[in-house]
Each structure stands twice: as C-alpha cells, then as structure tokens.
Amino acid sequence: MADAPLPHPLGASADDAPLYAPRKQIYPQAVKGRYRTIKWVVLAITLGIYYFLPFIRWERGPNAPDQAILVDLANSRFYFFFIEIWPQEVYYITGLLVLAALTLFLMNAVAGRIWCGYLCPQTVWTDLFYAVERFIEGDRRERMRRDKERLTLPVLGRKVLKHGIWLMIAWWTGGAWVLYFADAPTLVSELATFRASFVAYLWIGILTFTTYTLAGFMREQVCTYMCPWPRIQAALTDEYALNVTYRYDRGEPRGSVKKNDVLKLQGLPAGDCIDCNQCVAVCPTGVDIRKGLQLDCIQCGLCMDACDTVMTKIGRPQGLIAYDTDMNVQARIEGRPEVRRIVRPRTLFYAGLMAVVGLVMIGSLAMRQSLYLSVMHDRNPLYVRLSDGSIRNGFTIRIANKNLDERRYSLSLDGLPEARIDVVGGDLDQQGRPIVTVGPDQTRETRVLVTDTASRAEDSMPLRFVLTDLATGDTASTSDHFKAP
Ligand code: SF4
Ligand code: SF4
C-alpha cells in the first residue's frame, strides 16, 4: 500500500488565501529554458492545426465535400478524413469523447495537470496574448512601471496597438472556428465580400469576444475560478503522479548565496534556494511553488526554467524545482529510496480502457454498413380490412444510402409467406419485387403497404423487411409486426 500524501511543511496557510480577495494584477516575466521551448513548440503546432486544418482537402468522390474535417449541419453529416458520420452513428462521437476523457485521466495519472500547462486552449491563447503584450509593452518590470505612469500619448498608443493585435488574433480564432462548418475557401471569400450568412458573422463575433476576454483579461482566473478540471483532477490524482515540485529537502533553509555557502562550509544546515523569487516572477498564475502544490498551479513548468537558470548562474545543480512527488521528497529526507512508478494499476487501467474503446471503434468502423433500414408501423389505423377480406398494414420505411453513388434496392418480406408488399411510388424488378432508388449519400422515406390474404388466429405476427442492394447484394433488415383483427 502506498503512503498517504504528506502535508507540505511550507504549505500555504488559510491566512494566505482569503476567500474573497481582490484580484492582484499578475505580470509574468519572460523566461527561457527547456519547458518554455516545449511550450512554444506545442503552441505553434496546436494553433497551426486549429487555423489551417479547415483548408486541408480530402477527395471523397463527386457527390461529397472535399474538406478533410467538416461539420455539415445542413445535411447532418460529420466528415473526418476517410470517416463520414451520420446522425444515427453519433456513438462514434461519444466514443471519441470517452477516448479524450481517458487520455486526460492518463495524462493526469502520469504527470498531473500536464494538459493545463501545455495543451489547454486557455493556456495556449493566454500565452500568445502574453507574447504580444511583452513585445509591445515590454517585460514584467517595464509593464509594472508603465501601468503606474500617467496615460501619455505613447503609452496610449502602445495600449491601442496591443488591443488591436489581440482583437485581430481573437477575430482569426472565431473566423477559423466557422470554417469547420462550411467549405473553407468559399466561406473565406464570402466573408471577405460580406456575402456570408448572418449566423457566420454572429459566431465570429461571439468567439472574438470570448477569446479577447478570456485570454486578454481573465487569464489565470479562468483556471483558478471557472474551470472545473482542477477540482476533478485533484480527486483523480494519487501520490505517484509527477508534479512540478519544489524540492524543499534540498532548498531549505533558504538564504543568500554567500550566507548559505558559509553555513555549508561550517557544516550547518543550508539549502540551495537563494530566495530570489524568480520562480514566482515568471509564474502566469502568481503562485509561489515553494509553498507546495496548489490549485492555482497549472503545472506549466516555467518556474522550473527560471530556477534552473538561477542555479546555473550560481553554479549549483539544476532541478531544485522539478517533476517529482512530495512522497519522494519525504523519502529523501528520511533516507529511504525514491519511488518512481509510472506503470501502476491506475495507469494500466486507463491505458487498457483506451485500448478497448479504440479497438471497439476501429472494429465498428471496419464493419460499418453502407446501408441502413428502419421501419415504423402506422399508428392509426393499425390495419384495414379490404373488400376481398384481406388485411392491409401500412408502414413508413427509411433507407439510408451511405454510398457516394445512386443505388437501387429491392424490398422483400420474411415471415408472412402469403403477404404482398407494395411500395408507394416504387417500381418493380423482373421478379416483381418492389424497387426503391436512393440518391448518393442520401436517405429516403417511403410508404409501404403489406397485404395478407391468409386468415389468421393471431392479432400480431412478426415480420421482417429485407432490403437488398441490387449492385452489390448487400442486405439490411429490420423487424416489426403485422396487425390483424
Ligand atoms: S527561483 Fe529557485 S532559487 Fe529562486 S526563489 Fe525560486 S526556488 Fe529559490
Ligand atoms: S507554479 Fe510553476 S508550474 Fe505552477 S503555474 Fe506557476 S510557473 Fe507554472
């Protein structure tokens, strides 16, 4: 059994975090290092995917759109490269959402809030907005100084430029979003010439506003107060999950370089932390990680870069703040061996579930039918007695042709050998079976009449409608009942 998580000896007290505190403006300082580079790369890749994916083409044939990813609301279709999802196949979307949730759980079990720190859209866009802010208004100290200054023309000019660029990015973000719902090149030209629909402009406006507000103004408050994930994540994590950790066993007692060097020479306790506050200055949420793991910490790793830079400058080993666990810190203090266990029941369980869901989805995609049939019995009247004594039931059938060419289907009955089937408005093939033609990638609803001449004792008899594709011989069937007096 694993040890229970240990309370952090330097942990933030209740006094440090009043329930209703006014927001303190945060001016995160620029930082360079391994994790900052990873974050820039992730930012470039994720934004690149988001902005340019709608322009990628995928050839599907003459009767289907050639956009690789398209949510075609008008025709109720979702296209994802070679996959086309119909409304009745919404379980694929459910499967994708389950996979996404399990991936998040697995990431959390391995390395805490790694999603929040590197991949979450709020983090990515806020990072981009901070980059613009630093480029125009300078780094932390300059921005702090300028915000205290009188509003002069150059200060105002810089602010107008910053907000202008923010709004442009926000507008592009909203613009890219609507491109997933229509043919992207066509919509771009319609938007530019003001011929696009009002709904497109409305959505761009809504997303421009939300991006500008969330990434430009609310920033860390979204992570701290609005997002439910930190609370859920805290309930899902365990003591083995790697988190950005201040190694207080090595850092404390903190003190200046000189003072602690002297103490060390005298054999007295002295840590490596020089209390320079660089880890706090670079933090986008204003957290002092030396107080232990906190809800506000998005695990972005920038404090690790800041501290590594400081340690390099003063000639001490890097990694005073690193991906580690409080359990290991305590183990080192007590002289016990460290425990690093990425492969454990929790991670195996999530990975196993992901594999099962993934395989089920791949299997159902591979065995997916291009033909779908559903039937609905008339509710009123349930049956009609004709003048010759036979009984007739009416049904409405719906056929979905998922092929990209027109198909002809024959419809037959199973279960009532003496019954006749007629399709209202349908043709007959050479064997006298009713034929229904359905256009490419379309559904067709049609009325069907089943007439039975046999006299029966039962008032409800099972029957089966069988639909056969005349080109390929593929079949689809569905069951219902024939009602009699
Ligand atoms: S950056 Fe490192 S040395 Fe400086 S205060 Fe933070 S933990 Fe201590
Ligand atoms: S404490 Fe460190 S890891 Fe956490 S949000 Fe601040 S900079 Fe990022």
Coordinates of C-alpha atoms and ligand atoms in Angstrom, one line a residue:
M1 CA 0.0 0.0 0.0
A2 CA 1.3 3.4 -0.8
D3 CA 1.9 6.0 1.9
A4 CA -0.8 8.7 2.3
P5 CA 0.2 12.1 0.7
L6 CA 2.2 14.1 3.2
P7 CA 1.3 17.7 4.2
H8 CA 3.8 20.1 2.8
P9 CA 5.9 21.7 5.6
L10 CA 6.0 25.1 3.8
G11 CA 2.4 24.8 2.6
A12 CA 0.3 27.9 2.2
S13 CA -1.9 28.5 5.3
A14 CA -5.5 29.5 5.3
D15 CA -4.4 33.1 6.0
D16 CA -2.5 33.2 2.7
A17 CA -5.7 32.6 0.7
P18 CA -8.7 34.7 1.9
L19 CA -12.0 33.6 0.4
Y20 CA -12.8 37.0 -1.1
A21 CA -9.6 38.7 -2.2
P22 CA -9.4 41.5 -4.8
R23 CA -7.6 40.3 -7.9
K24 CA -3.9 41.1 -7.9
Q25 CA -2.6 42.1 -11.4
I26 CA 0.0 39.5 -12.5
Y27 CA 2.9 40.5 -14.7
P28 CA 4.6 37.2 -15.6
Q29 CA 8.3 37.7 -16.5
A30 CA 9.7 36.2 -19.8
V31 CA 11.8 33.1 -19.2
K32 CA 13.9 30.9 -21.4
G33 CA 14.5 27.2 -21.0
R34 CA 13.6 23.6 -21.8
Y35 CA 9.9 23.8 -20.8
R36 CA 9.4 27.2 -22.3
T37 CA 10.7 25.8 -25.6
I38 CA 8.4 22.8 -25.4
K39 CA 5.5 25.2 -24.7
W40 CA 6.4 27.3 -27.8
V41 CA 6.5 24.2 -30.0
V42 CA 3.2 23.0 -28.6
L43 CA 1.7 26.4 -29.1
A44 CA 2.9 26.5 -32.8
I45 CA 1.6 23.0 -33.5
T46 CA -1.8 23.4 -31.8
L47 CA -2.5 26.8 -33.3
G48 CA -1.2 25.7 -36.7
I49 CA -3.6 22.8 -36.6
Y50 CA -6.5 24.9 -35.5
Y51 CA -6.1 27.7 -38.0
F52 CA -5.1 25.6 -41.1
L53 CA -7.0 22.3 -40.7
P54 CA -10.1 23.6 -42.5
F55 CA -8.1 24.2 -45.6
I56 CA -6.9 20.6 -45.9
R57 CA -8.7 18.8 -48.7
W58 CA -9.7 15.1 -48.9
E59 CA -11.0 13.6 -52.1
R60 CA -14.2 11.6 -51.5
G61 CA -15.7 11.5 -54.9
P62 CA -18.1 13.7 -57.0
N63 CA -21.0 13.6 -54.5
A64 CA -19.3 14.5 -51.3
P65 CA -17.4 17.6 -50.0
D66 CA -13.7 17.6 -50.3
Q67 CA -12.9 19.2 -46.9
A68 CA -10.9 16.9 -44.6
I69 CA -12.8 18.0 -41.5
L70 CA -16.3 19.3 -41.9
V71 CA -19.3 19.6 -39.7
D72 CA -22.1 19.7 -42.4
L73 CA -25.0 20.8 -40.3
A74 CA -27.3 21.4 -43.3
N75 CA -27.0 17.7 -44.3
S76 CA -26.5 16.3 -40.8
R77 CA -23.0 14.8 -41.6
F78 CA -19.6 15.0 -39.9
Y79 CA -16.6 14.3 -42.1
F80 CA -13.3 13.4 -40.6
F81 CA -10.8 12.5 -43.4
F82 CA -12.0 9.0 -44.6
I83 CA -14.8 8.7 -42.0
E84 CA -18.3 10.1 -42.6
I85 CA -20.6 10.0 -39.6
W86 CA -24.3 10.1 -40.0
P87 CA -26.8 11.3 -37.3
Q88 CA -27.6 7.7 -36.2
E89 CA -23.9 7.0 -35.8
V90 CA -23.4 9.6 -33.1
Y91 CA -22.0 6.9 -30.9
Y92 CA -18.7 7.4 -32.7
I93 CA -18.6 10.9 -31.3
T94 CA -19.4 9.5 -27.9
G95 CA -16.5 7.1 -28.4
L96 CA -14.2 9.9 -29.3
L97 CA -15.3 11.9 -26.2
V98 CA -14.7 8.8 -24.0
L99 CA -11.2 8.4 -25.5
A100 CA -10.5 12.1 -24.9
A101 CA -11.6 11.8 -21.3
L102 CA -9.5 8.7 -20.7
T103 CA -6.4 10.4 -22.3
L104 CA -6.9 13.3 -19.9
F105 CA -7.1 10.8 -16.9
L106 CA -4.0 9.0 -18.1
M107 CA -2.1 12.3 -18.5
N108 CA -3.2 13.2 -15.0
A109 CA -2.1 9.9 -13.5
V110 CA 1.4 10.2 -15.2
A111 CA 2.2 13.9 -14.8
G112 CA -0.6 15.8 -13.0
R113 CA -2.1 18.9 -14.8
I114 CA 0.1 18.5 -17.9
W115 CA -2.9 19.2 -20.1
C116 CA -3.5 22.5 -18.3
G117 CA 0.1 23.6 -18.6
Y118 CA 0.8 22.8 -22.2
L119 CA -2.3 21.9 -24.2
C120 CA -5.4 23.6 -22.9
P121 CA -6.7 26.3 -25.3
Q122 CA -6.9 28.8 -22.4
T123 CA -3.2 28.3 -21.7
V124 CA -2.2 28.4 -25.4
W125 CA -4.1 31.6 -26.2
T126 CA -3.2 33.3 -23.0
D127 CA 0.5 32.5 -23.8
L128 CA 0.1 34.0 -27.2
F129 CA -1.6 37.2 -25.8
Y130 CA 1.2 37.5 -23.2
A131 CA 3.8 37.2 -26.0
V132 CA 2.1 40.1 -27.9
E133 CA 1.9 42.1 -24.6
R134 CA 5.6 41.7 -23.9
F135 CA 6.6 42.5 -27.5
I136 CA 4.7 45.8 -27.4
E137 CA 4.8 46.9 -23.7
G138 CA 8.0 45.2 -22.5
D139 CA 8.8 42.6 -19.9
R140 CA 7.5 42.5 -16.3
R141 CA 9.3 45.5 -14.8
E142 CA 8.5 47.8 -17.7
R143 CA 4.9 46.8 -17.7
M144 CA 4.6 47.3 -14.0
R145 CA 6.2 50.7 -14.3
R146 CA 4.2 51.8 -17.3
D147 CA 0.9 50.8 -15.6
K148 CA 1.7 53.2 -12.8
E149 CA 2.5 56.0 -15.2
R150 CA 0.2 58.8 -16.4
L151 CA -1.7 57.9 -19.6
T152 CA 0.5 59.8 -22.1
L153 CA 0.2 59.5 -25.9
P154 CA 3.0 56.9 -26.3
V155 CA 1.5 54.8 -23.5
L156 CA -1.9 55.1 -25.0
G157 CA -0.5 54.3 -28.5
R158 CA 1.1 51.1 -27.2
K159 CA -2.1 50.0 -25.5
V160 CA -4.2 50.6 -28.6
L161 CA -1.7 48.6 -30.7
K162 CA -1.8 45.7 -28.2
H163 CA -5.5 45.6 -28.0
G164 CA -5.7 45.9 -31.8
I165 CA -3.5 42.8 -32.3
W166 CA -5.3 40.9 -29.5
L167 CA -8.6 41.7 -31.3
M168 CA -7.1 40.5 -34.6
I169 CA -6.0 37.2 -33.1
A170 CA -9.4 36.8 -31.5
W171 CA -11.1 37.5 -34.8
W172 CA -9.0 35.0 -36.6
T173 CA -9.8 32.5 -33.8
G174 CA -13.6 33.0 -34.3
G175 CA -13.1 33.1 -38.1
A176 CA -11.2 29.7 -38.1
W177 CA -14.0 28.2 -36.0
V178 CA -16.8 28.8 -38.5
L179 CA -14.6 27.4 -41.3
Y180 CA -15.1 23.9 -39.8
F181 CA -18.9 24.3 -40.6
A182 CA -18.7 25.2 -44.4
D183 CA -16.3 24.9 -47.3
A184 CA -13.4 26.9 -46.0
P185 CA -12.1 28.6 -49.2
T186 CA -15.7 29.5 -50.3
L187 CA -16.6 30.9 -46.9
V188 CA -13.4 32.9 -46.7
S189 CA -14.3 34.6 -50.0
E190 CA -17.9 35.1 -48.8
L191 CA -16.7 36.6 -45.5
A192 CA -14.3 39.0 -47.3
T193 CA -17.0 40.2 -49.7
F194 CA -19.7 40.4 -46.9
R195 CA -21.8 37.7 -48.6
A196 CA -21.6 35.2 -45.8
S197 CA -24.7 34.4 -43.7
F198 CA -25.5 36.4 -40.6
V199 CA -25.0 33.3 -38.5
A200 CA -21.4 33.1 -39.6
Y201 CA -20.7 36.7 -38.6
L202 CA -22.6 36.2 -35.3
W203 CA -20.4 33.2 -34.4
I204 CA -17.2 35.0 -35.3
G205 CA -18.4 37.9 -33.2
I206 CA -19.2 35.7 -30.2
L207 CA -15.8 33.8 -30.4
T208 CA -13.9 37.1 -31.0
F209 CA -15.4 38.4 -27.8
T210 CA -14.8 35.3 -25.7
T211 CA -11.2 34.8 -26.9
Y212 CA -10.4 38.5 -26.3
T213 CA -11.9 38.5 -22.8
L214 CA -10.7 35.1 -21.6
A215 CA -7.1 35.3 -23.0
G216 CA -6.6 39.1 -22.7
F217 CA -8.3 39.9 -19.3
M218 CA -9.4 36.9 -17.3
R219 CA -6.3 34.8 -17.9
E220 CA -5.4 32.8 -14.8
Q221 CA -8.8 33.5 -13.3
V222 CA -10.4 31.1 -15.8
C223 CA -8.1 28.3 -14.4
T224 CA -8.5 29.2 -10.8
Y225 CA -12.2 30.0 -10.6
M226 CA -14.1 29.0 -13.7
C227 CA -12.6 25.7 -14.8
P228 CA -13.8 22.5 -13.1
W229 CA -10.8 20.4 -14.1
P230 CA -8.5 21.4 -11.2
R231 CA -11.2 20.1 -8.7
I232 CA -11.8 17.0 -10.7
Q233 CA -8.1 16.4 -11.2
A234 CA -7.4 16.7 -7.5
A235 CA -9.9 13.9 -6.9
L236 CA -8.4 11.7 -9.6
T237 CA -4.7 12.1 -8.8
D238 CA -2.6 10.0 -6.5
E239 CA 0.8 10.3 -4.7
Y240 CA 2.8 8.8 -7.6
A241 CA 1.7 11.4 -10.2
L242 CA 4.7 13.6 -11.1
N243 CA 4.0 17.3 -10.4
V244 CA 6.1 20.4 -10.6
T245 CA 7.6 20.2 -7.1
Y246 CA 9.9 22.4 -5.1
R247 CA 12.4 20.0 -3.6
Y248 CA 12.4 21.6 -0.1
D249 CA 14.7 18.8 1.1
R250 CA 17.3 20.4 -1.0
G251 CA 16.2 24.1 -1.0
E252 CA 15.7 24.7 2.7
P253 CA 16.7 26.5 4.8
R254 CA 16.9 29.2 2.1
G255 CA 19.3 32.1 2.2
S256 CA 21.7 34.2 0.1
V257 CA 24.4 32.5 -1.9
K258 CA 27.2 33.9 0.4
K259 CA 25.4 33.2 3.7
N260 CA 24.5 29.6 2.7
D261 CA 27.9 28.9 1.3
V262 CA 29.5 29.9 4.7
L263 CA 26.9 27.8 6.6
K264 CA 27.6 24.8 4.4
L265 CA 31.4 25.2 5.0
Q266 CA 30.7 25.2 8.7
G267 CA 28.6 22.0 8.3
L268 CA 25.4 23.8 9.3
P269 CA 22.1 23.3 7.5
A270 CA 21.8 25.4 4.4
G271 CA 19.7 25.0 1.3
D272 CA 20.1 25.8 -2.3
C273 CA 17.2 28.2 -2.6
I274 CA 18.6 31.8 -2.6
D275 CA 15.1 33.3 -2.2
C276 CA 15.5 35.3 -5.5
N277 CA 11.7 35.0 -6.2
Q278 CA 12.4 34.3 -9.9
C279 CA 10.1 31.3 -9.8
V280 CA 7.2 33.5 -8.6
A281 CA 8.0 36.3 -11.1
V282 CA 7.6 34.0 -14.1
C283 CA 4.5 32.2 -12.9
P284 CA 1.5 33.1 -15.0
T285 CA -0.8 32.4 -12.1
G286 CA 1.2 34.2 -9.5
V287 CA 1.9 31.0 -7.4
D288 CA 4.8 30.5 -5.1
I289 CA 5.5 26.8 -5.8
R290 CA 7.7 26.7 -2.7
K291 CA 4.5 26.6 -0.6
G292 CA 3.7 23.2 -2.2
L293 CA 1.2 22.0 -4.7
Q294 CA -1.7 24.5 -5.1
L295 CA -5.0 24.6 -7.0
D296 CA -3.8 27.7 -8.9
C297 CA -0.7 26.0 -10.3
I298 CA -1.4 24.9 -13.9
Q299 CA 1.9 22.9 -14.0
C300 CA 3.3 24.9 -16.9
G301 CA 6.9 24.3 -15.8
L302 CA 8.1 27.8 -16.3
C303 CA 9.2 28.1 -12.6
M304 CA 11.5 25.1 -13.3
D305 CA 13.1 27.0 -16.2
A306 CA 13.5 30.1 -14.1
C307 CA 15.1 28.2 -11.2
D308 CA 17.3 26.2 -13.5
T309 CA 18.6 29.5 -14.9
V310 CA 19.4 30.8 -11.4
M311 CA 21.1 27.6 -10.4
T312 CA 23.3 27.6 -13.5
K313 CA 24.3 31.2 -12.8
I314 CA 25.3 30.5 -9.2
G315 CA 27.0 27.2 -10.1
R316 CA 24.6 24.8 -8.3
P317 CA 22.9 21.8 -9.9
Q318 CA 19.7 22.3 -11.8
G319 CA 16.4 20.7 -10.7
L320 CA 15.7 22.4 -7.4
I321 CA 12.2 22.7 -8.9
A322 CA 11.4 19.6 -11.0
Y323 CA 8.8 17.0 -11.9
D324 CA 8.8 15.0 -8.7
T325 CA 6.5 13.9 -5.8
D326 CA 6.2 15.1 -2.2
M327 CA 6.4 11.4 -1.3
N328 CA 9.9 11.2 -2.8
V329 CA 11.0 14.5 -1.1
Q330 CA 10.0 12.9 2.2
A331 CA 11.7 9.7 1.3
R332 CA 15.0 11.5 0.7
I333 CA 14.7 13.4 4.0
E334 CA 14.2 10.1 5.8
G335 CA 17.0 8.4 3.8
R336 CA 14.6 5.9 2.1
P337 CA 14.9 5.1 -1.6
E338 CA 12.8 7.2 -4.0
V339 CA 9.8 5.6 -5.7
R340 CA 9.0 6.3 -9.4
R341 CA 6.1 4.3 -10.7
I342 CA 4.6 5.4 -14.0
V343 CA 3.4 1.9 -14.8
R344 CA 1.0 1.1 -12.0
P345 CA -2.6 -0.2 -11.7
R346 CA -4.1 3.2 -12.3
T347 CA -2.2 4.0 -15.5
L348 CA -2.6 0.4 -16.8
F349 CA -6.3 0.6 -16.2
Y350 CA -6.7 3.9 -18.2
A351 CA -4.4 2.6 -21.0
G352 CA -6.3 -0.7 -21.1
L353 CA -9.7 1.1 -21.3
M354 CA -8.3 3.4 -24.0
A355 CA -7.2 0.3 -26.0
V356 CA -10.6 -1.4 -25.6
V357 CA -12.6 1.8 -26.6
G358 CA -10.2 2.3 -29.5
L359 CA -10.4 -1.3 -30.7
V360 CA -14.3 -1.3 -30.5
M361 CA -14.4 2.0 -32.5
I362 CA -11.9 0.6 -35.2
G363 CA -13.9 -2.7 -35.3
S364 CA -17.2 -1.0 -35.7
L365 CA -15.8 1.4 -38.4
A366 CA -14.3 -1.6 -40.3
M367 CA -17.7 -3.5 -40.2
R368 CA -19.8 -0.4 -40.8
Q369 CA -22.6 -1.0 -43.3
S370 CA -23.2 1.4 -46.2
L371 CA -26.9 0.6 -46.0
Y372 CA -29.4 1.3 -43.2
L373 CA -33.1 0.5 -42.9
S374 CA -35.6 1.5 -40.3
V375 CA -39.4 1.0 -40.3
M376 CA -42.3 2.4 -38.4
H377 CA -45.8 0.9 -38.3
D378 CA -48.8 3.2 -38.9
R379 CA -50.4 4.1 -35.6
N380 CA -53.8 4.8 -36.8
P381 CA -55.4 2.7 -38.2
L382 CA -53.3 -0.4 -37.2
Y383 CA -54.9 -2.4 -40.0
V384 CA -57.5 -2.1 -42.7
R385 CA -59.8 -4.9 -43.9
L386 CA -60.2 -4.7 -47.7
S387 CA -63.4 -5.6 -49.6
D388 CA -61.9 -9.0 -50.6
G389 CA -61.4 -9.9 -46.9
S390 CA -57.6 -9.5 -46.9
I391 CA -55.9 -7.3 -44.2
R392 CA -53.6 -4.5 -45.0
N393 CA -51.0 -2.7 -42.7
G394 CA -49.2 0.5 -43.6
F395 CA -45.6 1.2 -42.7
T396 CA -43.1 4.1 -43.2
I397 CA -39.6 2.9 -44.1
R398 CA -36.5 5.0 -44.1
I399 CA -33.5 3.9 -46.2
A400 CA -30.0 5.4 -45.8
N401 CA -27.6 5.0 -48.7
K402 CA -24.2 5.9 -47.4
N403 CA -22.5 5.2 -50.7
L404 CA -21.4 8.1 -52.9
D405 CA -23.4 6.9 -55.9
E406 CA -27.1 6.3 -56.5
R407 CA -28.3 2.8 -55.5
R408 CA -31.4 0.6 -56.3
Y409 CA -32.7 -1.6 -53.6
S410 CA -35.3 -4.4 -53.7
L411 CA -37.6 -4.8 -50.8
S412 CA -38.9 -8.2 -49.7
L413 CA -40.7 -9.7 -46.7
D414 CA -39.7 -12.5 -44.4
G415 CA -42.3 -14.1 -42.1
L416 CA -45.6 -13.8 -43.9
P417 CA -45.4 -16.1 -46.9
E418 CA -48.8 -15.2 -48.4
A419 CA -48.4 -11.4 -47.9
R420 CA -47.8 -8.9 -50.8
I421 CA -45.7 -5.9 -50.4
D422 CA -46.2 -2.6 -52.3
V423 CA -44.0 0.5 -52.2
V424 CA -46.0 3.7 -52.8
G425 CA -44.3 5.4 -55.8
G426 CA -41.8 2.5 -56.3
D427 CA -41.0 0.3 -59.4
L428 CA -40.9 -3.4 -59.7
D429 CA -38.0 -5.6 -60.8
Q430 CA -38.2 -8.6 -63.2
Q431 CA -39.2 -10.9 -60.3
G432 CA -42.0 -8.5 -59.3
R433 CA -40.2 -7.3 -56.2
P434 CA -40.6 -3.6 -55.3
I435 CA -37.6 -1.4 -56.1
V436 CA -36.6 1.8 -54.2
T437 CA -34.0 4.1 -55.6
V438 CA -32.0 6.3 -53.2
G439 CA -29.6 9.1 -54.3
P440 CA -25.9 9.2 -53.3
D441 CA -25.2 9.9 -49.6
Q442 CA -28.9 10.4 -49.0
T443 CA -31.9 9.0 -47.1
R444 CA -35.3 8.3 -48.5
E445 CA -38.5 7.9 -46.6
T446 CA -41.3 6.0 -48.3
R447 CA -44.7 4.4 -47.6
V448 CA -45.1 0.6 -47.8
L449 CA -48.3 -1.4 -47.8
V450 CA -48.3 -5.1 -46.7
T451 CA -51.4 -7.0 -47.6
D452 CA -52.1 -10.5 -46.3
T453 CA -54.8 -12.8 -47.8
A454 CA -54.4 -15.6 -45.3
S455 CA -56.9 -15.8 -42.4
R456 CA -55.1 -16.0 -39.1
A457 CA -55.9 -16.5 -35.5
E458 CA -53.2 -14.2 -34.1
D459 CA -53.7 -10.5 -33.9
S460 CA -50.0 -9.7 -34.2
M461 CA -47.5 -11.6 -36.3
P462 CA -43.8 -10.9 -36.6
L463 CA -42.4 -10.0 -40.0
R464 CA -39.1 -8.9 -41.3
F465 CA -38.3 -6.3 -44.0
V466 CA -35.3 -7.2 -46.1
L467 CA -33.6 -4.6 -48.3
T468 CA -31.1 -5.8 -50.9
D469 CA -28.6 -3.6 -52.8
L470 CA -29.1 -4.7 -56.5
A471 CA -25.5 -3.7 -57.3
T472 CA -23.6 -5.4 -54.5
G473 CA -26.0 -7.9 -53.0
D474 CA -25.5 -6.2 -49.5
T475 CA -28.6 -6.6 -47.3
A476 CA -30.1 -4.8 -44.4
S477 CA -33.2 -5.9 -42.4
T478 CA -35.4 -4.8 -39.6
S479 CA -38.3 -6.4 -37.8
D480 CA -41.9 -5.3 -37.0
H481 CA -45.3 -6.8 -36.5
F482 CA -48.3 -7.3 -38.8
K483 CA -51.5 -6.4 -37.0
A484 CA -54.8 -8.2 -37.7
P485 CA -58.3 -8.1 -36.1
Ligands
SF4_1 S1 13.9 30.5 -8.4 FE1 14.8 28.8 -7.3 S2 16.3 29.8 -6.0 FE2 15.0 31.4 -6.7 S3 13.4 31.6 -5.1 FE3 12.7 30.2 -6.6 S4 13.3 28.1 -5.9 FE4 14.5 29.7 -4.8
SF4_2 S1 4.0 27.4 -10.0 FE1 5.3 26.9 -11.7 S2 4.3 25.3 -12.8 FE2 2.8 26.2 -11.4 S3 1.8 27.7 -12.7 FE3 3.4 28.8 -11.7 S4 5.1 28.6 -13.1 FE4 3.7 27.2 -13.8

